[in-house]
Amino acid sequence: MEVERVRIRRGGIISAATAAVMLLSVSAATAEDYLWSSYWYRATSGMESGRWGDEQYSQVLYRHCSGTRTGSGSVPYNTDIQVHQVVSRWPDTDYDKKTFSECFGGYMYQSNGEWHNLPLADYYFSVEAVRGGKGELDVELIMVDDTAAD
């Protein structure tokens, strides 16, 4: 009876570990799959990303977001980002804002925004708002993709 219990417990642990590894390997895109990757540390409204050249499609993905805690222990629940087209000697063209909230769910939770029908140009995105906490945002992994195929 004791030997059977150990086998069942060991088998359950191995099955759970195998399922977790398979889930992560299938659903988790890596930074190598994207045009470029980076991170934010204490980002505030108005901060801008690096630039990239693109046309037709851009995707910005945030993975594992958190914020600077206030005395009450609250953290940001969402953040707005906006993509901009770089225009030489003229105000940049703004595209629609996206609100990211899923990435605040914990490790491996992610949010993403997509922009379609973009003209050939250079682009960047900016933090437009951080709601909650002290208004500072940390993002463990930011990825930018320019292919709609994936």
Coordinates of C-alpha atoms in Angstrom, one line a residue:
M1 CA 0.0 0.0 0.0
E2 CA 2.8 2.4 0.9
V3 CA 4.7 1.7 -2.3
E4 CA 1.6 2.4 -4.5
R5 CA 1.1 5.8 -2.8
V6 CA 4.7 6.8 -3.6
R7 CA 4.4 5.7 -7.2
I8 CA 1.1 7.6 -7.7
R9 CA 2.5 10.8 -6.1
R10 CA 5.7 10.6 -8.1
G11 CA 3.7 9.9 -11.3
G12 CA 1.5 12.9 -10.6
I13 CA 4.5 15.2 -10.0
I14 CA 6.1 14.1 -13.3
S15 CA 2.9 14.5 -15.2
A16 CA 2.4 18.0 -13.9
A17 CA 6.0 19.0 -14.6
T18 CA 5.8 17.7 -18.1
A19 CA 2.5 19.5 -18.8
A20 CA 4.0 22.8 -17.5
V21 CA 7.1 22.5 -19.7
M22 CA 4.9 21.7 -22.8
L23 CA 2.6 24.6 -22.1
L24 CA 5.5 27.1 -21.7
S25 CA 7.3 25.8 -24.8
V26 CA 4.2 26.1 -27.0
S27 CA 2.7 29.3 -25.8
A28 CA 5.7 31.5 -24.8
A29 CA 7.3 33.4 -27.7
T30 CA 10.9 34.2 -27.1
A31 CA 12.6 37.5 -27.7
E32 CA 14.4 36.0 -30.7
D33 CA 11.1 35.7 -32.5
Y34 CA 10.7 39.4 -32.6
L35 CA 12.2 42.5 -34.4
W36 CA 13.7 43.7 -31.1
S37 CA 13.2 43.4 -27.4
S38 CA 13.8 45.5 -24.3
Y39 CA 12.4 46.2 -20.9
W40 CA 11.1 49.2 -18.8
Y41 CA 12.2 50.1 -15.3
R42 CA 10.2 52.8 -13.6
A43 CA 8.7 54.0 -16.8
T44 CA 6.4 57.0 -16.5
S45 CA 4.0 58.7 -18.8
G46 CA 5.8 60.2 -21.8
M47 CA 8.6 57.7 -22.0
E48 CA 9.4 56.6 -25.5
S49 CA 10.7 53.3 -26.9
G50 CA 13.5 52.9 -29.5
R51 CA 12.7 53.3 -33.2
W52 CA 12.1 50.7 -35.8
G53 CA 11.3 50.7 -39.5
D54 CA 8.1 49.0 -40.6
E55 CA 5.2 49.0 -43.0
Q56 CA 1.7 47.4 -42.9
Y57 CA 1.8 45.8 -39.4
S58 CA 3.4 46.3 -36.0
Q59 CA 2.8 44.5 -32.7
V60 CA 4.0 45.6 -29.2
L61 CA 3.9 42.9 -26.5
Y62 CA 4.5 43.5 -22.8
R63 CA 5.2 40.5 -20.6
H64 CA 5.1 40.5 -16.7
C65 CA 4.2 44.1 -15.8
S66 CA 4.4 45.6 -12.3
G67 CA 4.6 48.9 -10.7
T68 CA 6.2 50.8 -7.8
R69 CA 4.1 50.2 -4.7
T70 CA 2.6 52.9 -2.6
G71 CA 2.3 52.8 1.1
S72 CA -1.0 50.9 0.8
G73 CA 0.6 48.2 -1.3
S74 CA -1.4 48.9 -4.5
V75 CA 0.2 48.5 -8.0
P76 CA -0.8 49.7 -11.4
Y77 CA -3.7 47.8 -13.0
N78 CA -3.2 49.0 -16.5
T79 CA -1.2 51.2 -18.8
D80 CA -1.8 52.9 -22.1
I81 CA 0.6 52.9 -25.0
Q82 CA 0.5 54.7 -28.3
V83 CA 2.4 54.1 -31.5
H84 CA 3.8 57.1 -33.4
Q85 CA 5.1 57.4 -36.9
V86 CA 8.3 59.5 -37.1
V87 CA 7.8 62.5 -39.4
S88 CA 10.9 64.6 -40.2
R89 CA 10.6 68.3 -39.4
W90 CA 6.9 67.9 -38.6
P91 CA 4.8 66.6 -35.7
D92 CA 4.8 62.9 -35.6
T93 CA 1.7 61.0 -36.6
D94 CA -0.2 59.4 -33.7
Y95 CA -2.0 56.1 -34.0
D96 CA -4.6 54.7 -31.7
K97 CA -3.9 54.0 -28.0
K98 CA -4.0 50.5 -26.5
T99 CA -4.7 49.7 -22.9
F100 CA -2.6 46.9 -21.4
S101 CA -3.9 45.1 -18.3
E102 CA -3.4 41.3 -18.7
C103 CA 0.4 41.6 -18.2
F104 CA -0.2 42.7 -14.6
G105 CA -1.5 39.2 -13.8
G106 CA 2.0 37.8 -12.9
Y107 CA 4.9 36.0 -14.4
M108 CA 4.3 35.0 -18.1
Y109 CA 1.1 37.0 -18.3
Q110 CA 1.2 39.3 -21.4
S111 CA -0.6 42.1 -23.2
N112 CA -0.3 43.0 -26.8
G113 CA -1.5 45.7 -29.2
E114 CA -1.5 45.5 -33.0
W115 CA -1.5 48.3 -35.6
H116 CA -2.5 47.5 -39.2
N117 CA -2.2 49.3 -42.6
L118 CA 0.9 51.3 -41.6
P119 CA 2.8 53.2 -44.3
L120 CA 6.5 52.5 -44.8
A121 CA 8.2 54.6 -42.1
D122 CA 10.0 54.6 -38.8
Y123 CA 7.9 54.1 -35.6
Y124 CA 8.1 54.2 -31.9
F125 CA 5.7 53.8 -29.0
S126 CA 5.2 55.9 -25.8
V127 CA 3.8 55.3 -22.4
E128 CA 0.6 57.5 -22.3
A129 CA -0.7 56.6 -18.8
V130 CA 0.1 54.4 -15.8
R131 CA -2.9 53.8 -13.5
G132 CA -2.4 52.8 -9.9
G133 CA 0.6 52.8 -7.6
K134 CA 3.0 55.7 -7.9
G135 CA 2.5 56.0 -11.7
E136 CA 5.7 54.0 -12.5
L137 CA 5.8 50.9 -14.6
D138 CA 8.2 48.0 -14.8
V139 CA 7.9 45.6 -17.7
E140 CA 10.2 42.5 -17.7
L141 CA 10.1 42.0 -21.4
I142 CA 8.9 44.2 -24.3
M143 CA 8.9 42.8 -27.8
V144 CA 8.1 44.5 -31.1
D145 CA 7.1 42.4 -34.1
D146 CA 6.6 43.5 -37.7
T147 CA 5.2 40.3 -39.2
A148 CA 1.5 39.5 -39.0
A149 CA 2.3 35.9 -40.0
D150 CA 3.0 34.7 -36.4

